Short mmCIF file of N, CA and C in Angstrom, two decimals:
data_model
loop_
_atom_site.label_atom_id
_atom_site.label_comp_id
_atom_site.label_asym_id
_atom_site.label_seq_id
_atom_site.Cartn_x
_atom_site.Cartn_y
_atom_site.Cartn_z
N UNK V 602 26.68 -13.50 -8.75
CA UNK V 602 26.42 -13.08 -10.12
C UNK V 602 24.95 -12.70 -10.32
N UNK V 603 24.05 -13.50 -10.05
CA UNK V 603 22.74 -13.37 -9.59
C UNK V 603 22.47 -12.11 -9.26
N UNK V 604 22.96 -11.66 -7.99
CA UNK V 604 22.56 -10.61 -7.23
C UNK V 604 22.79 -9.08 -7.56
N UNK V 605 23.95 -9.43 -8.59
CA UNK V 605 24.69 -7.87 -9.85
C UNK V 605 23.59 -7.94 -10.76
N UNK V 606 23.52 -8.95 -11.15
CA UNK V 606 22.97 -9.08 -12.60
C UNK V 606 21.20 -8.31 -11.96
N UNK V 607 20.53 -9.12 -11.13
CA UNK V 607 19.70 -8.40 -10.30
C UNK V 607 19.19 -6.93 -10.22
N UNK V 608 20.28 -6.33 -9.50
CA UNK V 608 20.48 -4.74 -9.15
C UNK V 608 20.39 -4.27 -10.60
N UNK V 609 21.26 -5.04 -11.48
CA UNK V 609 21.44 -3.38 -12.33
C UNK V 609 20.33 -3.49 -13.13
N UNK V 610 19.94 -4.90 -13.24
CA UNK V 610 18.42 -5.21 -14.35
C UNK V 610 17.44 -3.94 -13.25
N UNK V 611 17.06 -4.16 -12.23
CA UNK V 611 16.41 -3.64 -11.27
C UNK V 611 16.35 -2.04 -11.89
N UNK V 612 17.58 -1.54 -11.71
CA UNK V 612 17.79 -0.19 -11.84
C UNK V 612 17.42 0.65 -13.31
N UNK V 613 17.58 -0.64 -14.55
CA UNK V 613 17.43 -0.60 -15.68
C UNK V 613 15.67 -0.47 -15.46
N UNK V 614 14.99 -1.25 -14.73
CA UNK V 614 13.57 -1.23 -15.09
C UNK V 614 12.76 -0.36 -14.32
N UNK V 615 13.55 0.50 -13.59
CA UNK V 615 12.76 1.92 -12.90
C UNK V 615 13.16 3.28 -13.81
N UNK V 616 14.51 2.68 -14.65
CA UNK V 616 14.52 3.78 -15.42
C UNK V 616 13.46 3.73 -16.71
N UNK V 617 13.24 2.62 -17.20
CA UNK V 617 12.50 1.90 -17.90
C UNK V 617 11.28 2.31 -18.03
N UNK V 618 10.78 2.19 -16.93
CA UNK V 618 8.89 2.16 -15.87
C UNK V 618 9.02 3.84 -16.58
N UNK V 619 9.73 4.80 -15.92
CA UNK V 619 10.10 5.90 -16.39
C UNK V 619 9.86 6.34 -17.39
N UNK V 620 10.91 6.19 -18.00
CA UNK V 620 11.15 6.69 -19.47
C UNK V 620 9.37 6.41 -20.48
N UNK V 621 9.22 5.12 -20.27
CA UNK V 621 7.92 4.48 -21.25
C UNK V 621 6.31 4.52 -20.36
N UNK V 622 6.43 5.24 -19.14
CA UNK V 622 5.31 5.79 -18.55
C UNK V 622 4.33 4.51 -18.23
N UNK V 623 5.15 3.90 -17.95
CA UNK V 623 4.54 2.40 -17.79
C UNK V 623 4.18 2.44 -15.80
N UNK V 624 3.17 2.40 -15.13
CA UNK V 624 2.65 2.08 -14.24
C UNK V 624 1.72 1.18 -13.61
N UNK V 625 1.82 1.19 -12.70
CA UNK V 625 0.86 0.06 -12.15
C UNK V 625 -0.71 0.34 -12.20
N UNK V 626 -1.35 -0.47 -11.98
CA UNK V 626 -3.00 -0.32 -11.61
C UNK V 626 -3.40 -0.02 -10.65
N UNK V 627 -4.30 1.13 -10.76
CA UNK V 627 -5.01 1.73 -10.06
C UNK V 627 -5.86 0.99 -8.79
N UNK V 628 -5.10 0.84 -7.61
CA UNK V 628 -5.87 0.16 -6.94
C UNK V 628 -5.72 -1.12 -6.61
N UNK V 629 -4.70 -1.80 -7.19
CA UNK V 629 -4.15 -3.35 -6.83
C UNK V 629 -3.08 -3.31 -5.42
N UNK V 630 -3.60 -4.30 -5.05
CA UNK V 630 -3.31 -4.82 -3.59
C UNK V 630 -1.66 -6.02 -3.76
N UNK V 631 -1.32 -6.01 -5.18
CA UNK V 631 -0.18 -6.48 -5.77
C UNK V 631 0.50 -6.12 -6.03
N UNK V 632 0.59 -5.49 -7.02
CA UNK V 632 1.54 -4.20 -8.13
C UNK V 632 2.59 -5.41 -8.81
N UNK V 633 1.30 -6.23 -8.93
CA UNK V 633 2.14 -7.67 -9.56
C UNK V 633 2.11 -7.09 -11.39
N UNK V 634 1.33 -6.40 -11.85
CA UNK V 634 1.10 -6.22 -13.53
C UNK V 634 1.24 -4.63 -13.71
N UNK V 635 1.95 -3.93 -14.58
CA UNK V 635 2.01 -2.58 -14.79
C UNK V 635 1.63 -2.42 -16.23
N UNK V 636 0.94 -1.14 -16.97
CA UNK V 636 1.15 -1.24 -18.22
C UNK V 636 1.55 0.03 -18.63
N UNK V 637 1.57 0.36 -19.35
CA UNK V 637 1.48 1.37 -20.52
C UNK V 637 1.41 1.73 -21.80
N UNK V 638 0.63 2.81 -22.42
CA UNK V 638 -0.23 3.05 -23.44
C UNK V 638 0.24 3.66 -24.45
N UNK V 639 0.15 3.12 -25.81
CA UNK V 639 0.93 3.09 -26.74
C UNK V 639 0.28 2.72 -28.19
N UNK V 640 0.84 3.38 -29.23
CA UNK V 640 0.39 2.73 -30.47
C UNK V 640 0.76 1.96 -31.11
N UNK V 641 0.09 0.37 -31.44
CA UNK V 641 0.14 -0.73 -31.45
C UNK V 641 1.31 -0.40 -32.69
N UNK V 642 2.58 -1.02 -32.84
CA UNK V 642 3.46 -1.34 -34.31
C UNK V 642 3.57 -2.07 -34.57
N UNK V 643 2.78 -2.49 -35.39
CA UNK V 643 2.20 -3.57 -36.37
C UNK V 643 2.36 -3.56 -37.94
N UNK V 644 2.34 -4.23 -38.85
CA UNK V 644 2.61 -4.07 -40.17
C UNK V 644 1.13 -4.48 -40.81
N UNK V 645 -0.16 -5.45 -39.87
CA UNK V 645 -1.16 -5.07 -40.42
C UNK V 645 -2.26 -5.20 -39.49
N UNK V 646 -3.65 -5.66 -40.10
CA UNK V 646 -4.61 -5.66 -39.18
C UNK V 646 -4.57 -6.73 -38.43
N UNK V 647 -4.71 -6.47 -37.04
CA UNK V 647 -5.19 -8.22 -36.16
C UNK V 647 -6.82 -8.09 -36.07
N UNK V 648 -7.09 -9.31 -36.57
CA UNK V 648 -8.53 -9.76 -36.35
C UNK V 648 -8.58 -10.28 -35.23
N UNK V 649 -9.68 -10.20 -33.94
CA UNK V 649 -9.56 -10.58 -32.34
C UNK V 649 -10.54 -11.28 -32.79
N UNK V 650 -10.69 -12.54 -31.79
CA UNK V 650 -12.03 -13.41 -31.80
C UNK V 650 -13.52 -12.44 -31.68
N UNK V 651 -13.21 -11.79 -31.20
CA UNK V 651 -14.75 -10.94 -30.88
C UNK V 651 -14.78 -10.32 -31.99
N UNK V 652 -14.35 -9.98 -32.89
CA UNK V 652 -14.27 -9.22 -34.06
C UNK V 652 -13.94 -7.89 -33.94
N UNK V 653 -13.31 -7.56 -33.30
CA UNK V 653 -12.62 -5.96 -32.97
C UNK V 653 -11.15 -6.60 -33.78
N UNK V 654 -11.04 -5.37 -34.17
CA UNK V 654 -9.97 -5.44 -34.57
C UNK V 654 -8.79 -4.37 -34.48
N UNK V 655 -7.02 -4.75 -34.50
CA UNK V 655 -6.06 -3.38 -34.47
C UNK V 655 -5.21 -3.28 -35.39
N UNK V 656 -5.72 -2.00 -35.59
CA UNK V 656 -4.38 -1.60 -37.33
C UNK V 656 -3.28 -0.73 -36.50
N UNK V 657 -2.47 -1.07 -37.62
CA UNK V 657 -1.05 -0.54 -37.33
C UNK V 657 -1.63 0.97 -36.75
N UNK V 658 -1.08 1.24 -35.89
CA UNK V 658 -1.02 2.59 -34.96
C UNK V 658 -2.31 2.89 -34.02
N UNK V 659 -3.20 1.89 -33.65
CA UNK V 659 -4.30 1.53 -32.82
C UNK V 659 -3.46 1.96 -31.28
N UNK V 660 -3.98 2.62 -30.74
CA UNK V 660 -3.52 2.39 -29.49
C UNK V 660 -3.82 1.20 -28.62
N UNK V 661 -2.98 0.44 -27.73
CA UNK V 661 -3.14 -0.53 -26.92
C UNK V 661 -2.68 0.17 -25.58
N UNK V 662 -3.01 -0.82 -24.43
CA UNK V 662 -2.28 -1.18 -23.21
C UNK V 662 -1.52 -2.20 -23.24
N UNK V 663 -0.35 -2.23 -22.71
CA UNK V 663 0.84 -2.71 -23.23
C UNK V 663 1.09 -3.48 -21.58
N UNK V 664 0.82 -4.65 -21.40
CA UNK V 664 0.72 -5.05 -19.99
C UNK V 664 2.44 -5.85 -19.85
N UNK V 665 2.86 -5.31 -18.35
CA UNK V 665 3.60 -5.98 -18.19
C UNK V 665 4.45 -6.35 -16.26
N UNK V 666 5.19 -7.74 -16.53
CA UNK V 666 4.98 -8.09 -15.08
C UNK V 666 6.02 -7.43 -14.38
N UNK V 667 5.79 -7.06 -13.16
CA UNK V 667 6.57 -6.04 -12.39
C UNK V 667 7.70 -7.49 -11.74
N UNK V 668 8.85 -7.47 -12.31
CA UNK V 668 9.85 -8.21 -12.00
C UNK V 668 10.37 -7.85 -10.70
N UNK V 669 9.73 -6.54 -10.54
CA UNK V 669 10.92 -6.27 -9.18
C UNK V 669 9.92 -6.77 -8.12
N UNK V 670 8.58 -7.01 -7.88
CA UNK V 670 7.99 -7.87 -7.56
C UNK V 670 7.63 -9.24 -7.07
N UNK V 671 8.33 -9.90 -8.45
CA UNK V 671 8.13 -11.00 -8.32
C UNK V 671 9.15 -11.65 -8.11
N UNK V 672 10.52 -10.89 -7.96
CA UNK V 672 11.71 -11.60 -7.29
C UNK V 672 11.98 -11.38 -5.64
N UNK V 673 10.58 -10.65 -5.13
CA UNK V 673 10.55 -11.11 -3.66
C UNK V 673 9.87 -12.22 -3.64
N UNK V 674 10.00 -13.04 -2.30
CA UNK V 674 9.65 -14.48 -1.99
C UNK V 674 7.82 -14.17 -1.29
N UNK V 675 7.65 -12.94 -0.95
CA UNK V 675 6.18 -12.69 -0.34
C UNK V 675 5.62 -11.41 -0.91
N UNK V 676 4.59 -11.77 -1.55
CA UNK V 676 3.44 -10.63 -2.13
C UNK V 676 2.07 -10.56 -1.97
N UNK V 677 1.93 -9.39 -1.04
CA UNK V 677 0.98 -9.16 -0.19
C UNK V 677 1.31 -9.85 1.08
N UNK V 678 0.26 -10.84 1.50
CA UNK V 678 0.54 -11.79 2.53
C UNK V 678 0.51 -13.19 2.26
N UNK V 679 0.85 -13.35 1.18
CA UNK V 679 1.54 -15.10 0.42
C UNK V 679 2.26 -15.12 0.57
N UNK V 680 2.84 -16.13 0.78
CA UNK V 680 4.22 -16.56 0.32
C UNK V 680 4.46 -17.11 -0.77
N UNK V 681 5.58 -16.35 -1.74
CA UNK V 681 5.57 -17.42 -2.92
C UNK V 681 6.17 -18.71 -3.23
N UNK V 682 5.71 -20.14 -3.30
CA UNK V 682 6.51 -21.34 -3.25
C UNK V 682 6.61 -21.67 -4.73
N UNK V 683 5.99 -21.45 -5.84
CA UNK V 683 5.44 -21.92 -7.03
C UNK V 683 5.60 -20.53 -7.82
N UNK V 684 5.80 -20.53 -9.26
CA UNK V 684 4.98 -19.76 -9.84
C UNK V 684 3.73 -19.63 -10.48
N UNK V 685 3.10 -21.39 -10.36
CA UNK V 685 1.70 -21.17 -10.19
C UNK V 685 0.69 -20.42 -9.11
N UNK V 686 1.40 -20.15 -8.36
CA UNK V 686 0.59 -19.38 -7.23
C UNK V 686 0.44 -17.77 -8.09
N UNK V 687 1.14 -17.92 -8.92
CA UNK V 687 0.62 -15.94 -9.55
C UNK V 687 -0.41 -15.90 -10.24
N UNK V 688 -1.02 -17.08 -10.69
CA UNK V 688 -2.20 -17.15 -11.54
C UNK V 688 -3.52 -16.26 -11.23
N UNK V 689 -3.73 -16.88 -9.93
CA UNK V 689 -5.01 -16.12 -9.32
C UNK V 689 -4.71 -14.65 -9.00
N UNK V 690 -3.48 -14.61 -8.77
CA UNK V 690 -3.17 -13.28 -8.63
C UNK V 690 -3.74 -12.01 -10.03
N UNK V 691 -2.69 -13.19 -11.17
CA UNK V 691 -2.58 -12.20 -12.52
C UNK V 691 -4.78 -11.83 -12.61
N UNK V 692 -4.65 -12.62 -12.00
CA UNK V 692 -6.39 -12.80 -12.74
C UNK V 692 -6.93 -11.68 -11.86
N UNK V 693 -6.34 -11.82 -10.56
CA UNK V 693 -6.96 -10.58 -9.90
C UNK V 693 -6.45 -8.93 -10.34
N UNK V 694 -5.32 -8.77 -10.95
CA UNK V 694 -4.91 -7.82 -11.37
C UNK V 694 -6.02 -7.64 -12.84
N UNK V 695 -6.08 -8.60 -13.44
CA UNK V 695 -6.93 -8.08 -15.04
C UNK V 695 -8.33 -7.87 -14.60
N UNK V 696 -8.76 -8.29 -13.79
CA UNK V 696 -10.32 -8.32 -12.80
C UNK V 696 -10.23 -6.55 -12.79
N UNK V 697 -9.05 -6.20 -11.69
CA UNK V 697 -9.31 -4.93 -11.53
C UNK V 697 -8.73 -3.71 -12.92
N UNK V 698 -8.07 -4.64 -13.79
CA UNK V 698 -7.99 -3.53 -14.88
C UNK V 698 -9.47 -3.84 -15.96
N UNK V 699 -10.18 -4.89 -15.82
CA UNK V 699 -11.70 -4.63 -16.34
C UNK V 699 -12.19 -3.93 -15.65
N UNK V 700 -12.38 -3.64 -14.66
CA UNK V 700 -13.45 -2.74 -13.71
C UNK V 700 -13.31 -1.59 -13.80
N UNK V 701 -11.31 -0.91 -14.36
CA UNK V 701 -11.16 0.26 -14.44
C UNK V 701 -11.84 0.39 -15.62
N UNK V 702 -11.82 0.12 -16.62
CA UNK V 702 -11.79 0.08 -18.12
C UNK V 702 -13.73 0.06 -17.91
N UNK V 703 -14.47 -0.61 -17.22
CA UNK V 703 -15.81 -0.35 -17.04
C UNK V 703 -15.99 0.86 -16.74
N UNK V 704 -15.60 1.80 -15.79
CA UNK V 704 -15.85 2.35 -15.33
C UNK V 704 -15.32 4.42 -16.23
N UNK V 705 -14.45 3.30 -17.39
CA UNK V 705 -14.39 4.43 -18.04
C UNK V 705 -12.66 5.69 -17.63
N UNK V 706 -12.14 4.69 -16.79
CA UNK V 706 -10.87 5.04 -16.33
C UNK V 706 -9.60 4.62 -16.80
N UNK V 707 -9.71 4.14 -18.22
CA UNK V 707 -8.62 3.39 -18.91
C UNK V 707 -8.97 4.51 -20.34
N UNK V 708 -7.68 4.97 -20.84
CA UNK V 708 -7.58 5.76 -21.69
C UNK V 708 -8.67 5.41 -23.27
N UNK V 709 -9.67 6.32 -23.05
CA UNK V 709 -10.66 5.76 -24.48
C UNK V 709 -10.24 5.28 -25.83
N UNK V 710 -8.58 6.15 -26.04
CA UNK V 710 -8.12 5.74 -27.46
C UNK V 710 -7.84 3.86 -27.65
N UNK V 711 -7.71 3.07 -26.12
CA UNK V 711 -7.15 2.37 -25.78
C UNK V 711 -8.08 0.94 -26.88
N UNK V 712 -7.71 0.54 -27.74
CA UNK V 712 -8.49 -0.77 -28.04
C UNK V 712 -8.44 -1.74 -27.62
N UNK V 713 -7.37 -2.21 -27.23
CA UNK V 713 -7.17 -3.62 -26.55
C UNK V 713 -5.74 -3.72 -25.58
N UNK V 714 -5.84 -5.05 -24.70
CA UNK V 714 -4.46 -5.16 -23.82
C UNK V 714 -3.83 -6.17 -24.70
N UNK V 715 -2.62 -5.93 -24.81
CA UNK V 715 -1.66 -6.65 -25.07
C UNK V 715 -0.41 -7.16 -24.45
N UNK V 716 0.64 -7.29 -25.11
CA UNK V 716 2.17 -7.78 -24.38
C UNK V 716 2.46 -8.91 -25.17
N UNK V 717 3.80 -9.13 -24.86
CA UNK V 717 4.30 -10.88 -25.17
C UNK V 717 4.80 -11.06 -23.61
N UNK V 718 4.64 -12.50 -23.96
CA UNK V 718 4.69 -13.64 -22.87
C UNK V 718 5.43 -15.20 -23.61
N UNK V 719 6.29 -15.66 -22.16
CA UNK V 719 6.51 -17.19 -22.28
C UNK V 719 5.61 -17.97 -21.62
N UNK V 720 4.48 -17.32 -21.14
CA UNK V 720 4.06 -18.40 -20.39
C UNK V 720 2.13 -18.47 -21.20
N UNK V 721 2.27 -18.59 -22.50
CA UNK V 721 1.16 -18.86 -23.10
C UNK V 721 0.40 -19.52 -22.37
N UNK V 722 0.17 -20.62 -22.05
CA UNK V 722 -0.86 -21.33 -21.53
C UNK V 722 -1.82 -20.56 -20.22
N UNK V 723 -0.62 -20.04 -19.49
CA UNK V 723 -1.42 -19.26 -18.38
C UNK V 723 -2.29 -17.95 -18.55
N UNK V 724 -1.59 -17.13 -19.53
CA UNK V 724 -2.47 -15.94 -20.21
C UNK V 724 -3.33 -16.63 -21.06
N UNK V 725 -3.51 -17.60 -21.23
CA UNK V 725 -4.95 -18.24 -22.25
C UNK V 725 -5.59 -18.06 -21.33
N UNK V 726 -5.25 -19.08 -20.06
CA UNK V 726 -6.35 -19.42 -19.05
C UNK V 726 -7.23 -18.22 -18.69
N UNK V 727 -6.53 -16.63 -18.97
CA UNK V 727 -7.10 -15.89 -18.35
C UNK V 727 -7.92 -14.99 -19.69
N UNK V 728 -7.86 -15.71 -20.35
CA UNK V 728 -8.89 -15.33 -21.63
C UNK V 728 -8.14 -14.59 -22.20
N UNK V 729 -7.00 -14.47 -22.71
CA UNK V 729 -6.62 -13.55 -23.82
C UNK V 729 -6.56 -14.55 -25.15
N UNK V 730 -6.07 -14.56 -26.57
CA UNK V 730 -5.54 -14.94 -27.56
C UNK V 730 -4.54 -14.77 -27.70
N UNK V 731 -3.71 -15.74 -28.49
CA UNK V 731 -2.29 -15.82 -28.25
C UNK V 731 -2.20 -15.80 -30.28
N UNK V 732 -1.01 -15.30 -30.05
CA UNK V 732 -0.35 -15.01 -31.67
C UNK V 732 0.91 -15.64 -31.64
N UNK V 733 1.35 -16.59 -31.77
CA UNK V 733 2.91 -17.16 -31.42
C UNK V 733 3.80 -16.00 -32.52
N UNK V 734 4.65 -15.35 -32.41
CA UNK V 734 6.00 -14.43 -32.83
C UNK V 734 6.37 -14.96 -34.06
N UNK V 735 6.74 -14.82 -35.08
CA UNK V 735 6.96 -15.12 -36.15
C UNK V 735 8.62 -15.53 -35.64
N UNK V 736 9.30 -17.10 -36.17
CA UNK V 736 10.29 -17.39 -35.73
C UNK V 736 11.62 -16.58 -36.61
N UNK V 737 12.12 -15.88 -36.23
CA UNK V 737 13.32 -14.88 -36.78
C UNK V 737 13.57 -14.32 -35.59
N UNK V 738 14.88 -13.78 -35.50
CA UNK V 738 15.76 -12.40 -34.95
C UNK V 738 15.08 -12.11 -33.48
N UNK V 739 14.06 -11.26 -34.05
CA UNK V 739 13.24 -10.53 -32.88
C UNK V 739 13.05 -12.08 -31.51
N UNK V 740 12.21 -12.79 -32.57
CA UNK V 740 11.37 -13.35 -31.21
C UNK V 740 12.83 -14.05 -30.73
N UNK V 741 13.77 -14.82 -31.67
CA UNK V 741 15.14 -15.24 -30.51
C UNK V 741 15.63 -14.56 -29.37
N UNK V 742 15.76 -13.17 -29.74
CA UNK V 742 16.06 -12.16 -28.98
C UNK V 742 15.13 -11.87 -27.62
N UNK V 743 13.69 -12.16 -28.28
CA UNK V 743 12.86 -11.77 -26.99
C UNK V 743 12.56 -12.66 -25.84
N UNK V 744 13.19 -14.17 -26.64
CA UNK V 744 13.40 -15.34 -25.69
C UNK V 744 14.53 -15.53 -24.71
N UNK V 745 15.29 -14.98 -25.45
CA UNK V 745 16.56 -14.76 -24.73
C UNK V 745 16.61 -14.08 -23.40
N UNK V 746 16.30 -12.98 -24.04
CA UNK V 746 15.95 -11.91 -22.76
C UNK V 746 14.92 -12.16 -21.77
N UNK V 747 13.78 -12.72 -22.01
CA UNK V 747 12.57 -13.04 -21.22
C UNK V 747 13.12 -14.23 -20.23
N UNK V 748 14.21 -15.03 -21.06
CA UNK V 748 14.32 -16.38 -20.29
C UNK V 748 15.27 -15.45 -19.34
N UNK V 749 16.17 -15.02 -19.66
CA UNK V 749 17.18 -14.02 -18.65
C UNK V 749 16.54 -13.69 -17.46
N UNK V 750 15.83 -13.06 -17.81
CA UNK V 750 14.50 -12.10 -16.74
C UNK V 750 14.15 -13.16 -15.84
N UNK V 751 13.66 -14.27 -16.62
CA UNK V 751 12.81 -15.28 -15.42
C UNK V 751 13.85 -15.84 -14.83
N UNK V 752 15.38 -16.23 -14.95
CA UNK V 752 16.14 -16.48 -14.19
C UNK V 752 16.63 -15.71 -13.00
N UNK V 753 16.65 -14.39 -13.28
CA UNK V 753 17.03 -13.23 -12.55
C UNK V 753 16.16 -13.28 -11.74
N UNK V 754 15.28 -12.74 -11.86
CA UNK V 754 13.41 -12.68 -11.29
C UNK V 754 12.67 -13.91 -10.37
N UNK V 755 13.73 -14.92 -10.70
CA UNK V 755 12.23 -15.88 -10.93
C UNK V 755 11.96 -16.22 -9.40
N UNK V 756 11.18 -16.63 -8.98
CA UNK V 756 10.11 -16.96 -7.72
C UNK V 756 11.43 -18.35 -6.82
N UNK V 757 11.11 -17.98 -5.28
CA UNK V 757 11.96 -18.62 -4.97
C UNK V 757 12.47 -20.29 -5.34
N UNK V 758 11.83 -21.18 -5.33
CA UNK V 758 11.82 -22.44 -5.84
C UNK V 758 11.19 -22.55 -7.71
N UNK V 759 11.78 -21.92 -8.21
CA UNK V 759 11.59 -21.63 -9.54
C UNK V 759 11.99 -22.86 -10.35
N UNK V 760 11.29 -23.73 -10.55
CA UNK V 760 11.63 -25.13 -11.63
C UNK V 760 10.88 -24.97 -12.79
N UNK V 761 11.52 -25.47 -13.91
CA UNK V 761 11.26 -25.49 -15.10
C UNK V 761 11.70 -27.40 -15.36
N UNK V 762 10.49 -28.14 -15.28
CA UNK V 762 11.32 -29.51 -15.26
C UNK V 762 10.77 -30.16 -16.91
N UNK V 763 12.03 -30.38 -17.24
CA UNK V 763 12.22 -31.03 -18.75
C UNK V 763 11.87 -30.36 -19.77
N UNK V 764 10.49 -30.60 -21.01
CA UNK V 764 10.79 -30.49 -21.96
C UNK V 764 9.94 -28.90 -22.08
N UNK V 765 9.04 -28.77 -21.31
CA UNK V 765 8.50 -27.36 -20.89
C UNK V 765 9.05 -26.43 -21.13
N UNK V 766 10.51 -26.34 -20.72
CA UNK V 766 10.96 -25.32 -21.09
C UNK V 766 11.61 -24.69 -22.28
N UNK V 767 11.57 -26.20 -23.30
CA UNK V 767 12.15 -25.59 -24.88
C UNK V 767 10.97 -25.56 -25.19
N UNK V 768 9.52 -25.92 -24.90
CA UNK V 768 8.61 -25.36 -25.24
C UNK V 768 7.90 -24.02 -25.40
N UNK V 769 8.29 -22.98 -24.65
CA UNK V 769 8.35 -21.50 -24.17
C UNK V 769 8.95 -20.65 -25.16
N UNK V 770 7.64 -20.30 -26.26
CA UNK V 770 8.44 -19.61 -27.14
C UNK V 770 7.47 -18.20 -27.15
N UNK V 771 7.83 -16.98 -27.24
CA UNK V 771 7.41 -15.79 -27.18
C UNK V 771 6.04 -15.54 -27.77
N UNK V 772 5.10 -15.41 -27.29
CA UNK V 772 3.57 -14.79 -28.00
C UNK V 772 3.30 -13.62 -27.86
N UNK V 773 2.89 -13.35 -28.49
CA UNK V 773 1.75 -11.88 -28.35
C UNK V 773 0.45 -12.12 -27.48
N UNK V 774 -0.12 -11.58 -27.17
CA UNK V 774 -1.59 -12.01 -26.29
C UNK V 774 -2.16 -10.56 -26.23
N UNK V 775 -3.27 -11.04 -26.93
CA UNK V 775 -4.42 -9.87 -27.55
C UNK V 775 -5.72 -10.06 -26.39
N UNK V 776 -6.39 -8.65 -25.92
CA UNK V 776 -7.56 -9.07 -25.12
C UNK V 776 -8.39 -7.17 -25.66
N UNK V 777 -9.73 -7.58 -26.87
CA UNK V 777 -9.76 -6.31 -26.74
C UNK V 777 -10.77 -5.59 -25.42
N UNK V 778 -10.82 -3.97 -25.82
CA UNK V 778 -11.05 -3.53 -24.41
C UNK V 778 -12.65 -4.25 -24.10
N UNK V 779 -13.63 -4.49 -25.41
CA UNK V 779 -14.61 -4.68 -25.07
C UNK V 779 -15.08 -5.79 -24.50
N UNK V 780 -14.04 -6.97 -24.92
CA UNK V 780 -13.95 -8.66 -24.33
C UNK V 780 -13.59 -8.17 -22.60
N UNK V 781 -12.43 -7.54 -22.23
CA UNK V 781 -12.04 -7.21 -21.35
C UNK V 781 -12.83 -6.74 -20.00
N UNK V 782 -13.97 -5.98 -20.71
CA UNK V 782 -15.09 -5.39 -19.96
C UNK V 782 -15.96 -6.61 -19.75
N UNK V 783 -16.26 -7.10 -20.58
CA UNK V 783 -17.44 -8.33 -20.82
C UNK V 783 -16.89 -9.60 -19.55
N UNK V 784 -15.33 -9.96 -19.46
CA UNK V 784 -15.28 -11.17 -18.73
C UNK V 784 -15.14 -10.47 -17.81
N UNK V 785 -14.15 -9.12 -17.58
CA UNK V 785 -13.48 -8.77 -16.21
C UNK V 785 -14.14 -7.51 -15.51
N UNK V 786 -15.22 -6.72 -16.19
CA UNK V 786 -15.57 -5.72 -15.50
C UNK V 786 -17.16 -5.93 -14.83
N UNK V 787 -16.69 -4.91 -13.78
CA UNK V 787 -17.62 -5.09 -12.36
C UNK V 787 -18.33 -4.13 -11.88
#
């Protein structure tokens, strides 16, 4: 069931990558994070800790994790046992999307990176801000599906033990481009 459910998600997210012009980073030795660029739909302004801020139709980078990726057991020359082992990774992927973004190779309209995530705590670690989803419809839906994904997807010895996992509720995670440059560019 696994292995259907797999393929056709698989096939769904190259048509996906496709359709929404979503690619990887320039230059990663992973192709663990892809994004694509888009105008933020929002209903109002987000205030960022640095004081940048995005109004409805701001363009963002829209970051997101390459599943077809991370449901092999080896990336690069790791092996994956944990899904804490992607940490240093993710960090090395935003490292090299600051350096692009220094260097002036990340689309100028671009204000900030974004996405939602279940795994808040770990995108903190890597300096973004988190917006928890307003609880209705959408974010059930986006839990649903995300939890789907990480079952499908998930890393070979993939545990979720006890209460952790009703803890995992959908965020937003804001990083604007200029914070972005400041921690991650080189």
């Amino acid at each position: 069931m696994k292995s259907i459910a797999q393929t056709i998600i698989s096939w769904w997210e190259k048509f996906f990558a496709w359709k929404e012009d979503i690619h990887h980073i320039d230059g990663s030795k992973y192709k663990l994070l892809r994004f694509n660029i888009h105008p933020y739909n929002c209903k109002e302004t987000l205030e960022l800790p640095d004081g940048n801020q995005i109004k409805p139709g701001d363009y963002v980078a829209e970051l997101h994790i390459s599943n077809l990726v991370i449901s092999k057991d080896q990336i690069g020359d790791i092996t994956i046992t944990s899904e804490l082992q992607l940490l240093p990774m993710f960090r090395e992927e935003i490292k090299l999307l600051g350096h692009l973004a220094s260097q002036g190779k990340i689309d100028p309209r671009v204000k900030a990176i974004w996405g939602i995530t279940l795994f808040s705590p770990g995108v903190r670690r890597l300096g973004f801000s988190i917006k928890p989803l307003d609880n209705n419809f959408k974010a059930w839906r986006l839990k649903t599906w995300m939890g789907f994904l990480g079952w499908v997807f998930s890393v070979p010895v993939y545990h979720i033990h006890g209460k952790s996992k009703t803890k995992r509720n959908p965020c937003e995670f804001f990083m604007s481009m200029d914070e972005l440059i400041k921690k991650y560019g080189y």
